[in-house]
Amino acid sequence: MVCCLAAFMLSCVLLCLTHCSPSKKAACHTTHALVDMVHHWHNAVDKGQCVRTVFVDFAKAFDRVDHNILMAKMPALDLPDIIIRWMYSFLCDRRQRVKIGDVLSDWLQMVAGMPQGSYLGPLTFVILIDGLRPACMTHKFVDDTTMTEVLDRSSISCMQSFINDLVQRATEAGMLVNNAKTKEMFICSIVKDLPPPVTLSGADVETVATFKLLGVHVSNDMKWALHIQAVSAKAASRLYFLKQLKRAGAGTEDLLCFYRTIIRLIMEYACPVWHPSLTTVQAKTLETLQKRAMNIIFHGMDYRLSLIMAGVDTLEDRREALTERFFKRSVIPETSCLHYLLPYRRDSDIVNKLWQPKIFQLLAINTVKFRKSFIPYCLKHYQ
């Protein structure tokens, strides 16, 4: 009960930490973080600028949480003294040992690391990384840190100094940047005269064309072919288990429950980020997987009829509804961490005089890619 109360109070405090300046805010959901990053990237490329991103990976992030450093940071956050004492009680005098067969190792006193599966683990980790604030646009989601630098054609990249600053701050926090898993990517309309790669510990950071960021495959061309391919392959592999359940005699409701929670969920993860930009072929690729699932559950039945029997919509209709709901619930409210992405809000008197009233002024857009990205798409269709 004490730990649950402490977790609740800490979450309230840490929520304040996520609402810093727009360029450095940490999203409270992966979709929030992805929408924020992708919008800035699209906006920069639309203006003819080049985006340089570095995806920073920390080696054994949760295992390297130094208890002394963590406790030293908490008073600076103006946390109540009782919370700090609870955290001290939660972390101090923890021991662990290893068992192999019937052989047990000696007990080892833990001075670092967070207990796995605890509610306080991710919350306290946010405190540890809050100080990792280089001078460029930075998005932090637990142990995933993405640094973004927007470059004009004549600009000189300062990413190396940003990386050096991050590494120094991470070292002071007892964390270690994983050189091998840290990657960088350039997102540009014209790829030429790119700056040299950044270095970590004397070695060049690998430049990649695609990267799996918070569960979504992003590409330097801002297209979603690789992501749809990966999602389709993962969902298709789980159709095998749906067949096995059918052969084992599972009922229709059980099969539908398995499909909705295990298969369809994969094909809808973070869909507001990529749904507006899908091509017709990519949308059909995903829809085919649902057709296969319905054919397994309702063998030989027409697809449209099977959807009625199952009480589900087409994947495209669901993605459209999920995208609209996310926009209206997580972007339009002024309390939302993504509200600042919206353009100028028109005066109500002006809106009432318009033939097709739009609350927010539409963005000035030069490229089709930006027009089909989340914010411009929603401004056009959902207001």
mmCIF file of C-alpha atoms in Angstrom:
data_model
loop_
_atom_site.group_PDB
_atom_site.id
_atom_site.type_symbol
_atom_site.label_atom_id
_atom_site.label_comp_id
_atom_site.label_asym_id
_atom_site.label_seq_id
_atom_site.Cartn_x
_atom_site.Cartn_y
_atom_site.Cartn_z
ATOM 1 C CA MET A 1 0.000 0.000 0.000
ATOM 2 C CA VAL A 2 2.861 2.347 0.877
ATOM 3 C CA CYS A 3 4.640 1.639 -2.424
ATOM 4 C CA CYS A 4 1.430 2.177 -4.407
ATOM 5 C CA LEU A 5 0.832 5.526 -2.698
ATOM 6 C CA ALA A 6 4.427 6.519 -3.255
ATOM 7 C CA ALA A 7 4.160 5.574 -6.913
ATOM 8 C CA PHE A 8 1.038 7.683 -7.297
ATOM 9 C CA MET A 9 2.602 10.737 -5.672
ATOM 10 C CA LEU A 10 5.794 10.318 -7.671
ATOM 11 C CA SER A 11 3.837 10.030 -10.893
ATOM 12 C CA CYS A 12 2.161 13.368 -10.167
ATOM 13 C CA VAL A 13 5.534 15.021 -9.659
ATOM 14 C CA LEU A 14 7.129 13.345 -12.668
ATOM 15 C CA LEU A 15 4.240 14.409 -14.860
ATOM 16 C CA CYS A 16 5.402 17.949 -14.276
ATOM 17 C CA LEU A 17 8.849 16.980 -15.524
ATOM 18 C CA THR A 18 7.395 15.871 -18.863
ATOM 19 C CA HIS A 19 5.819 19.298 -19.484
ATOM 20 C CA CYS A 20 8.980 21.271 -20.115
ATOM 21 C CA SER A 21 9.589 23.321 -23.279
ATOM 22 C CA PRO A 22 7.964 21.830 -26.393
ATOM 23 C CA SER A 23 11.272 20.884 -27.975
ATOM 24 C CA LYS A 24 12.305 18.837 -24.950
ATOM 25 C CA LYS A 25 9.092 17.480 -23.534
ATOM 26 C CA ALA A 26 8.795 13.767 -22.853
ATOM 27 C CA ALA A 27 5.580 12.297 -24.195
ATOM 28 C CA CYS A 28 3.360 10.379 -21.802
ATOM 29 C CA HIS A 29 2.650 7.774 -24.478
ATOM 30 C CA THR A 30 4.699 6.339 -27.341
ATOM 31 C CA THR A 31 2.199 7.680 -29.882
ATOM 32 C CA HIS A 32 2.524 11.171 -28.381
ATOM 33 C CA ALA A 33 6.318 11.024 -28.695
ATOM 34 C CA LEU A 34 6.215 9.651 -32.244
ATOM 35 C CA VAL A 35 3.656 12.221 -33.430
ATOM 36 C CA ASP A 36 5.774 15.023 -31.998
ATOM 37 C CA MET A 37 9.021 13.824 -33.582
ATOM 38 C CA VAL A 38 7.596 12.939 -36.990
ATOM 39 C CA HIS A 39 5.777 16.279 -37.213
ATOM 40 C CA HIS A 40 8.990 18.234 -36.620
ATOM 41 C CA TRP A 41 10.819 16.114 -39.194
ATOM 42 C CA HIS A 42 8.106 16.561 -41.822
ATOM 43 C CA ASN A 43 7.907 20.296 -41.149
ATOM 44 C CA ALA A 44 11.658 20.753 -41.565
ATOM 45 C CA VAL A 45 11.863 18.766 -44.810
ATOM 46 C CA ASP A 46 8.832 20.644 -46.133
ATOM 47 C CA LYS A 47 10.821 23.871 -45.697
ATOM 48 C CA GLY A 48 13.782 22.444 -47.610
ATOM 49 C CA GLN A 49 15.832 21.803 -44.478
ATOM 50 C CA CYS A 50 17.736 18.675 -43.507
ATOM 51 C CA VAL A 51 17.058 16.731 -40.320
ATOM 52 C CA ARG A 52 19.854 14.969 -38.471
ATOM 53 C CA THR A 53 18.706 12.542 -35.817
ATOM 54 C CA VAL A 54 20.724 10.463 -33.398
ATOM 55 C CA PHE A 55 19.063 7.528 -31.642
ATOM 56 C CA VAL A 56 20.918 7.103 -28.354
ATOM 57 C CA ASP A 57 20.992 3.731 -26.618
ATOM 58 C CA PHE A 58 22.077 3.332 -23.002
ATOM 59 C CA ALA A 59 23.847 0.141 -22.003
ATOM 60 C CA LYS A 60 21.883 -1.790 -19.352
ATOM 61 C CA ALA A 61 19.985 1.364 -18.498
ATOM 62 C CA PHE A 62 17.908 0.094 -15.571
ATOM 63 C CA ASP A 63 20.732 -2.015 -14.168
ATOM 64 C CA ARG A 64 23.008 1.022 -13.916
ATOM 65 C CA VAL A 65 20.677 3.215 -11.853
ATOM 66 C CA ASP A 66 22.964 4.360 -9.035
ATOM 67 C CA HIS A 67 20.934 4.576 -5.828
ATOM 68 C CA ASN A 68 23.114 7.294 -4.311
ATOM 69 C CA ILE A 69 22.899 9.513 -7.403
ATOM 70 C CA LEU A 70 19.145 8.943 -7.615
ATOM 71 C CA MET A 71 18.570 9.873 -3.986
ATOM 72 C CA ALA A 72 20.743 12.966 -4.382
ATOM 73 C CA LYS A 73 18.578 14.199 -7.281
ATOM 74 C CA MET A 74 15.246 13.845 -5.483
ATOM 75 C CA PRO A 75 15.522 16.785 -3.034
ATOM 76 C CA ALA A 76 16.114 19.169 -5.955
ATOM 77 C CA LEU A 77 12.651 18.248 -7.288
ATOM 78 C CA ASP A 78 10.953 19.586 -4.158
ATOM 79 C CA LEU A 79 9.524 16.171 -3.375
ATOM 80 C CA PRO A 80 7.927 15.766 0.057
ATOM 81 C CA ASP A 81 10.344 14.418 2.643
ATOM 82 C CA ILE A 82 8.140 11.376 3.233
ATOM 83 C CA ILE A 83 8.447 10.385 -0.458
ATOM 84 C CA ILE A 84 12.234 10.599 -0.282
ATOM 85 C CA ARG A 85 12.291 8.482 2.886
ATOM 86 C CA TRP A 86 9.966 5.931 1.292
ATOM 87 C CA MET A 87 12.270 5.694 -1.715
ATOM 88 C CA TYR A 88 15.280 5.262 0.526
ATOM 89 C CA SER A 89 13.496 2.468 2.364
ATOM 90 C CA PHE A 90 12.518 0.904 -0.963
ATOM 91 C CA LEU A 91 16.081 0.871 -2.325
ATOM 92 C CA CYS A 92 18.368 0.373 0.654
ATOM 93 C CA ASP A 93 19.567 -2.990 1.990
ATOM 94 C CA ARG A 94 18.502 -4.923 -1.108
ATOM 95 C CA ARG A 95 20.385 -8.158 -1.689
ATOM 96 C CA GLN A 96 20.468 -10.712 -4.454
ATOM 97 C CA ARG A 97 22.063 -14.066 -5.210
ATOM 98 C CA VAL A 98 22.169 -16.557 -8.065
ATOM 99 C CA LYS A 99 20.895 -20.119 -8.009
ATOM 100 C CA ILE A 100 22.115 -22.703 -10.514
ATOM 101 C CA GLY A 101 20.597 -26.080 -9.841
ATOM 102 C CA ASP A 102 21.070 -26.684 -6.126
ATOM 103 C CA VAL A 103 24.053 -24.341 -5.827
ATOM 104 C CA LEU A 104 23.536 -20.848 -4.372
ATOM 105 C CA SER A 105 25.968 -17.971 -4.581
ATOM 106 C CA ASP A 106 26.744 -15.663 -1.681
ATOM 107 C CA TRP A 107 24.420 -12.730 -1.041
ATOM 108 C CA LEU A 108 25.446 -9.523 -2.829
ATOM 109 C CA GLN A 109 24.491 -6.083 -1.574
ATOM 110 C CA MET A 110 22.882 -3.990 -4.355
ATOM 111 C CA VAL A 111 23.994 -0.393 -4.737
ATOM 112 C CA ALA A 112 22.578 0.074 -8.248
ATOM 113 C CA GLY A 113 19.754 -1.144 -10.454
ATOM 114 C CA MET A 114 15.985 -1.072 -10.095
ATOM 115 C CA PRO A 115 13.877 -4.084 -9.059
ATOM 116 C CA GLN A 116 12.284 -5.530 -12.194
ATOM 117 C CA GLY A 117 8.525 -5.420 -12.434
ATOM 118 C CA SER A 118 8.127 -2.631 -9.899
ATOM 119 C CA TYR A 119 5.947 0.412 -10.496
ATOM 120 C CA LEU A 120 8.611 2.694 -9.079
ATOM 121 C CA GLY A 121 11.309 1.497 -11.501
ATOM 122 C CA PRO A 122 10.267 3.466 -14.619
ATOM 123 C CA LEU A 123 9.137 6.456 -12.549
ATOM 124 C CA THR A 124 12.418 6.872 -10.742
ATOM 125 C CA PHE A 125 14.334 6.314 -13.983
ATOM 126 C CA VAL A 126 12.681 9.474 -15.333
ATOM 127 C CA ILE A 127 14.239 11.396 -12.448
ATOM 128 C CA LEU A 128 17.662 10.048 -13.376
ATOM 129 C CA ILE A 129 17.460 11.063 -17.048
ATOM 130 C CA ASP A 130 15.718 14.406 -16.483
ATOM 131 C CA GLY A 131 19.089 16.135 -16.385
ATOM 132 C CA LEU A 132 20.079 14.780 -19.819
ATOM 133 C CA ARG A 133 19.184 17.944 -21.708
ATOM 134 C CA PRO A 134 21.497 18.792 -24.607
ATOM 135 C CA ALA A 135 20.952 22.070 -26.449
ATOM 136 C CA CYS A 136 19.151 20.439 -29.396
ATOM 137 C CA MET A 137 15.595 19.135 -29.697
ATOM 138 C CA THR A 138 15.481 16.006 -27.533
ATOM 139 C CA HIS A 139 12.723 13.455 -27.009
ATOM 140 C CA LYS A 140 13.107 11.063 -24.096
ATOM 141 C CA PHE A 141 10.831 8.098 -23.505
ATOM 142 C CA VAL A 142 12.138 6.130 -20.514
ATOM 143 C CA ASP A 143 15.496 4.790 -21.768
ATOM 144 C CA ASP A 144 14.975 5.808 -25.432
ATOM 145 C CA THR A 145 16.535 9.177 -26.270
ATOM 146 C CA THR A 146 16.279 10.783 -29.708
ATOM 147 C CA MET A 147 18.251 13.914 -30.536
ATOM 148 C CA THR A 148 17.175 16.052 -33.511
ATOM 149 C CA GLU A 149 19.045 18.831 -35.264
ATOM 150 C CA VAL A 150 17.430 20.823 -38.081
ATOM 151 C CA LEU A 151 19.950 22.132 -40.601
ATOM 152 C CA ASP A 152 19.636 24.730 -43.327
ATOM 153 C CA ARG A 153 21.623 24.118 -46.487
ATOM 154 C CA SER A 154 24.367 26.497 -45.366
ATOM 155 C CA SER A 155 24.332 25.498 -41.696
ATOM 156 C CA ILE A 156 27.174 23.752 -39.910
ATOM 157 C CA SER A 157 26.132 20.773 -37.802
ATOM 158 C CA CYS A 158 26.705 20.994 -34.053
ATOM 159 C CA MET A 159 25.517 17.455 -33.343
ATOM 160 C CA GLN A 160 28.960 16.325 -32.200
ATOM 161 C CA SER A 161 28.974 18.916 -29.413
ATOM 162 C CA PHE A 162 25.416 17.901 -28.458
ATOM 163 C CA ILE A 163 26.499 14.265 -28.267
ATOM 164 C CA ASN A 164 29.547 15.151 -26.179
ATOM 165 C CA ASP A 165 27.347 17.104 -23.777
ATOM 166 C CA LEU A 166 24.887 14.202 -23.491
ATOM 167 C CA VAL A 167 27.663 11.683 -22.852
ATOM 168 C CA GLN A 168 29.163 13.889 -20.136
ATOM 169 C CA ARG A 169 25.797 14.331 -18.401
ATOM 170 C CA ALA A 170 25.059 10.612 -18.722
ATOM 171 C CA THR A 171 28.423 9.745 -17.172
ATOM 172 C CA GLU A 172 27.714 12.068 -14.254
ATOM 173 C CA ALA A 173 24.399 10.240 -13.779
ATOM 174 C CA GLY A 174 26.178 6.872 -13.740
ATOM 175 C CA MET A 175 24.860 5.860 -17.172
ATOM 176 C CA LEU A 176 26.788 4.510 -20.148
ATOM 177 C CA VAL A 177 25.999 5.191 -23.805
ATOM 178 C CA ASN A 178 26.061 2.026 -25.912
ATOM 179 C CA ASN A 179 28.243 2.949 -28.890
ATOM 180 C CA ALA A 180 27.311 -0.117 -30.937
ATOM 181 C CA LYS A 181 23.539 0.420 -30.740
ATOM 182 C CA THR A 182 23.541 4.201 -31.088
ATOM 183 C CA LYS A 183 22.649 5.177 -34.674
ATOM 184 C CA GLU A 184 22.135 8.339 -36.673
ATOM 185 C CA MET A 185 19.881 9.078 -39.649
ATOM 186 C CA PHE A 186 19.578 11.951 -42.104
ATOM 187 C CA ILE A 187 16.125 12.951 -43.360
ATOM 188 C CA CYS A 188 16.528 15.223 -46.362
ATOM 189 C CA SER A 189 14.815 15.871 -49.663
ATOM 190 C CA ILE A 190 18.225 16.143 -51.340
ATOM 191 C CA VAL A 191 20.925 13.900 -49.873
ATOM 192 C CA LYS A 192 24.276 15.539 -50.653
ATOM 193 C CA ASP A 193 27.095 17.281 -48.833
ATOM 194 C CA LEU A 194 26.110 15.629 -45.566
ATOM 195 C CA PRO A 195 28.296 16.364 -42.533
ATOM 196 C CA PRO A 196 30.675 13.646 -41.333
ATOM 197 C CA PRO A 197 29.274 11.093 -38.859
ATOM 198 C CA VAL A 198 29.399 11.829 -35.160
ATOM 199 C CA THR A 199 31.819 9.827 -33.043
ATOM 200 C CA LEU A 200 31.542 8.078 -29.702
ATOM 201 C CA SER A 201 34.683 6.941 -27.904
ATOM 202 C CA GLY A 202 36.685 7.604 -31.056
ATOM 203 C CA ALA A 203 34.468 5.421 -33.295
ATOM 204 C CA ASP A 204 32.040 6.675 -35.928
ATOM 205 C CA VAL A 205 28.338 6.233 -35.190
ATOM 206 C CA GLU A 206 26.685 4.164 -37.926
ATOM 207 C CA THR A 207 24.416 6.063 -40.332
ATOM 208 C CA VAL A 208 21.250 4.094 -41.127
ATOM 209 C CA ALA A 209 18.373 4.486 -43.588
ATOM 210 C CA THR A 210 15.778 2.963 -41.252
ATOM 211 C CA PHE A 211 15.419 2.608 -37.491
ATOM 212 C CA LYS A 212 12.897 0.965 -35.181
ATOM 213 C CA LEU A 213 11.853 3.812 -32.899
ATOM 214 C CA LEU A 214 9.449 3.071 -30.041
ATOM 215 C CA GLY A 215 8.092 0.067 -31.938
ATOM 216 C CA VAL A 216 7.623 1.858 -35.274
ATOM 217 C CA HIS A 217 10.015 1.516 -38.225
ATOM 218 C CA VAL A 218 10.908 5.008 -39.438
ATOM 219 C CA SER A 219 12.772 5.601 -42.712
ATOM 220 C CA ASN A 220 14.828 8.485 -43.997
ATOM 221 C CA ASP A 221 12.378 8.912 -46.902
ATOM 222 C CA MET A 222 9.479 9.299 -44.412
ATOM 223 C CA LYS A 223 7.590 6.440 -46.040
ATOM 224 C CA TRP A 224 6.068 3.474 -44.237
ATOM 225 C CA ALA A 225 6.759 0.541 -46.574
ATOM 226 C CA LEU A 226 9.204 -1.130 -44.179
ATOM 227 C CA HIS A 227 6.915 -0.645 -41.190
ATOM 228 C CA ILE A 228 3.923 -2.163 -42.991
ATOM 229 C CA GLN A 229 6.104 -5.048 -44.134
ATOM 230 C CA ALA A 230 7.306 -5.725 -40.587
ATOM 231 C CA VAL A 231 3.830 -5.401 -39.074
ATOM 232 C CA SER A 232 2.321 -7.671 -41.736
ATOM 233 C CA ALA A 233 4.950 -10.354 -41.175
ATOM 234 C CA LYS A 234 4.422 -10.289 -37.418
ATOM 235 C CA ALA A 235 0.637 -10.422 -37.699
ATOM 236 C CA ALA A 236 0.760 -13.172 -40.336
ATOM 237 C CA SER A 237 2.901 -15.345 -38.058
ATOM 238 C CA ARG A 238 0.227 -15.120 -35.357
ATOM 239 C CA LEU A 239 -2.487 -16.283 -37.728
ATOM 240 C CA TYR A 240 -0.930 -19.729 -37.349
ATOM 241 C CA PHE A 241 -1.922 -19.782 -33.681
ATOM 242 C CA LEU A 242 -5.427 -18.678 -34.623
ATOM 243 C CA LYS A 243 -5.628 -21.733 -36.910
ATOM 244 C CA GLN A 244 -4.400 -23.974 -34.130
ATOM 245 C CA LEU A 245 -7.065 -22.637 -31.781
ATOM 246 C CA LYS A 246 -9.715 -23.241 -34.439
ATOM 247 C CA ARG A 247 -8.544 -26.842 -34.917
ATOM 248 C CA ALA A 248 -8.545 -27.358 -31.151
ATOM 249 C CA GLY A 249 -12.238 -26.509 -31.073
ATOM 250 C CA ALA A 250 -12.130 -23.014 -29.589
ATOM 251 C CA GLY A 251 -15.449 -21.140 -29.814
ATOM 252 C CA THR A 252 -16.096 -18.197 -32.091
ATOM 253 C CA GLU A 253 -16.000 -15.660 -29.243
ATOM 254 C CA ASP A 254 -12.662 -17.008 -28.041
ATOM 255 C CA LEU A 255 -11.242 -16.847 -31.557
ATOM 256 C CA LEU A 256 -12.460 -13.280 -31.996
ATOM 257 C CA CYS A 257 -10.986 -12.308 -28.637
ATOM 258 C CA PHE A 258 -7.620 -13.770 -29.675
ATOM 259 C CA TYR A 259 -7.744 -11.905 -32.986
ATOM 260 C CA ARG A 260 -8.668 -8.543 -31.456
ATOM 261 C CA THR A 261 -6.135 -8.662 -28.630
ATOM 262 C CA ILE A 262 -3.196 -10.539 -30.161
ATOM 263 C CA ILE A 263 -3.313 -9.942 -33.925
ATOM 264 C CA ARG A 264 -5.271 -6.771 -34.695
ATOM 265 C CA LEU A 265 -3.514 -4.864 -31.940
ATOM 266 C CA ILE A 266 -0.211 -5.281 -33.809
ATOM 267 C CA MET A 267 -1.661 -3.770 -36.985
ATOM 268 C CA GLU A 268 -3.017 -0.712 -35.149
ATOM 269 C CA TYR A 269 -0.136 0.181 -32.862
ATOM 270 C CA ALA A 270 0.594 3.929 -33.073
ATOM 271 C CA CYS A 271 -1.545 4.119 -36.237
ATOM 272 C CA PRO A 272 -2.200 7.895 -35.955
ATOM 273 C CA VAL A 273 1.480 8.361 -36.805
ATOM 274 C CA TRP A 274 1.439 6.451 -40.095
ATOM 275 C CA HIS A 275 -2.185 5.909 -41.162
ATOM 276 C CA PRO A 276 -2.628 9.246 -43.036
ATOM 277 C CA SER A 277 0.438 8.486 -45.194
ATOM 278 C CA LEU A 278 -0.439 4.933 -46.231
ATOM 279 C CA THR A 279 -0.689 4.096 -49.901
ATOM 280 C CA THR A 280 -3.650 2.136 -51.286
ATOM 281 C CA VAL A 281 -1.455 -0.948 -51.690
ATOM 282 C CA GLN A 282 -0.220 -0.758 -48.088
ATOM 283 C CA ALA A 283 -3.778 -0.389 -46.762
ATOM 284 C CA LYS A 284 -4.867 -3.416 -48.798
ATOM 285 C CA THR A 285 -1.931 -5.426 -47.462
ATOM 286 C CA LEU A 286 -3.154 -4.927 -43.909
ATOM 287 C CA GLU A 287 -6.791 -5.523 -44.842
ATOM 288 C CA THR A 288 -5.837 -8.849 -46.430
ATOM 289 C CA LEU A 289 -4.588 -10.074 -43.058
ATOM 290 C CA GLN A 290 -7.955 -9.354 -41.445
ATOM 291 C CA LYS A 291 -9.657 -11.146 -44.337
ATOM 292 C CA ARG A 292 -7.495 -14.198 -43.660
ATOM 293 C CA ALA A 293 -8.376 -14.060 -39.972
ATOM 294 C CA MET A 294 -12.111 -13.792 -40.678
ATOM 295 C CA ASN A 295 -11.837 -16.710 -43.107
ATOM 296 C CA ILE A 296 -10.279 -18.816 -40.359
ATOM 297 C CA ILE A 297 -12.979 -17.900 -37.865
ATOM 298 C CA PHE A 298 -15.927 -17.985 -40.290
ATOM 299 C CA HIS A 299 -14.694 -20.453 -42.886
ATOM 300 C CA GLY A 300 -15.933 -19.702 -46.412
ATOM 301 C CA MET A 301 -18.101 -16.740 -45.413
ATOM 302 C CA ASP A 302 -18.095 -13.515 -47.424
ATOM 303 C CA TYR A 303 -15.725 -10.968 -45.892
ATOM 304 C CA ARG A 304 -18.300 -8.201 -45.400
ATOM 305 C CA LEU A 305 -20.770 -10.643 -43.881
ATOM 306 C CA SER A 306 -18.096 -12.051 -41.577
ATOM 307 C CA LEU A 307 -17.351 -8.517 -40.317
ATOM 308 C CA ILE A 308 -21.029 -8.084 -39.462
ATOM 309 C CA MET A 309 -21.091 -11.449 -37.701
ATOM 310 C CA ALA A 310 -17.918 -10.589 -35.778
ATOM 311 C CA GLY A 311 -19.056 -7.058 -34.952
ATOM 312 C CA VAL A 312 -15.830 -5.495 -36.219
ATOM 313 C CA ASP A 313 -15.056 -2.786 -38.782
ATOM 314 C CA THR A 314 -12.573 -2.815 -41.615
ATOM 315 C CA LEU A 315 -9.042 -1.992 -40.517
ATOM 316 C CA GLU A 316 -9.077 1.210 -42.552
ATOM 317 C CA ASP A 317 -12.261 2.418 -40.830
ATOM 318 C CA ARG A 318 -10.806 1.553 -37.423
ATOM 319 C CA ARG A 319 -7.543 3.379 -38.135
ATOM 320 C CA GLU A 320 -9.492 6.399 -39.293
ATOM 321 C CA ALA A 321 -11.577 6.378 -36.107
ATOM 322 C CA LEU A 322 -8.507 5.867 -33.889
ATOM 323 C CA THR A 323 -6.686 8.717 -35.627
ATOM 324 C CA GLU A 324 -9.633 11.073 -35.194
ATOM 325 C CA ARG A 325 -10.073 10.092 -31.556
ATOM 326 C CA PHE A 326 -6.385 10.626 -30.808
ATOM 327 C CA PHE A 327 -6.495 14.057 -32.444
ATOM 328 C CA LYS A 328 -9.572 15.184 -30.546
ATOM 329 C CA ARG A 329 -8.535 13.734 -27.186
ATOM 330 C CA SER A 330 -4.767 14.155 -27.185
ATOM 331 C CA VAL A 331 -4.049 17.172 -29.388
ATOM 332 C CA ILE A 332 -6.949 19.644 -29.413
ATOM 333 C CA PRO A 333 -7.317 20.066 -25.597
ATOM 334 C CA GLU A 334 -5.176 22.974 -24.426
ATOM 335 C CA THR A 335 -3.872 20.829 -21.551
ATOM 336 C CA SER A 336 -2.402 18.308 -23.996
ATOM 337 C CA CYS A 337 1.369 18.123 -24.400
ATOM 338 C CA LEU A 338 0.829 18.108 -28.191
ATOM 339 C CA HIS A 339 -1.494 21.114 -28.386
ATOM 340 C CA TYR A 340 1.396 23.435 -29.236
ATOM 341 C CA LEU A 341 1.737 21.671 -32.620
ATOM 342 C CA LEU A 342 -1.542 23.206 -33.764
ATOM 343 C CA PRO A 343 -1.505 26.451 -35.764
ATOM 344 C CA TYR A 344 -3.201 29.730 -34.906
ATOM 345 C CA ARG A 345 -6.721 29.379 -33.489
ATOM 346 C CA ARG A 346 -9.211 31.564 -35.328
ATOM 347 C CA ASP A 347 -11.484 34.002 -33.547
ATOM 348 C CA SER A 348 -14.968 32.574 -32.995
ATOM 349 C CA ASP A 349 -16.585 35.528 -34.811
ATOM 350 C CA ILE A 350 -14.551 34.769 -37.926
ATOM 351 C CA VAL A 351 -15.274 31.038 -37.713
ATOM 352 C CA ASN A 352 -19.028 31.660 -37.589
ATOM 353 C CA LYS A 353 -18.866 33.650 -40.829
ATOM 354 C CA LEU A 354 -17.001 30.965 -42.801
ATOM 355 C CA TRP A 355 -18.856 28.702 -45.240
ATOM 356 C CA GLN A 356 -16.785 25.733 -44.076
ATOM 357 C CA PRO A 357 -15.714 26.776 -40.590
ATOM 358 C CA LYS A 358 -12.299 25.639 -39.417
ATOM 359 C CA ILE A 359 -11.347 26.356 -35.827
ATOM 360 C CA PHE A 360 -7.632 26.244 -36.587
ATOM 361 C CA GLN A 361 -5.974 27.905 -39.513
ATOM 362 C CA LEU A 362 -4.632 25.417 -42.068
ATOM 363 C CA LEU A 363 -0.869 25.113 -42.392
ATOM 364 C CA ALA A 364 1.061 26.402 -45.376
ATOM 365 C CA ILE A 365 2.407 23.202 -46.943
ATOM 366 C CA ASN A 366 4.764 22.664 -49.879
ATOM 367 C CA THR A 367 5.076 18.871 -50.120
ATOM 368 C CA VAL A 368 2.599 16.008 -50.436
ATOM 369 C CA LYS A 369 4.369 14.062 -47.672
ATOM 370 C CA PHE A 370 3.805 16.811 -45.131
ATOM 371 C CA ARG A 371 0.198 17.248 -46.286
ATOM 372 C CA LYS A 372 -0.406 13.546 -45.590
ATOM 373 C CA SER A 373 1.210 13.605 -42.167
ATOM 374 C CA PHE A 374 -0.812 13.501 -38.953
ATOM 375 C CA ILE A 375 -1.348 17.166 -37.992
ATOM 376 C CA PRO A 376 -2.156 18.569 -41.484
ATOM 377 C CA TYR A 377 -4.358 15.540 -42.236
ATOM 378 C CA CYS A 378 -6.347 15.965 -39.021
ATOM 379 C CA LEU A 379 -6.688 19.721 -39.469
ATOM 380 C CA LYS A 380 -8.234 19.099 -42.865
ATOM 381 C CA HIS A 381 -10.578 16.242 -41.925
ATOM 382 C CA TYR A 382 -11.461 16.453 -38.220
ATOM 383 C CA GLN A 383 -12.186 20.080 -37.387
#
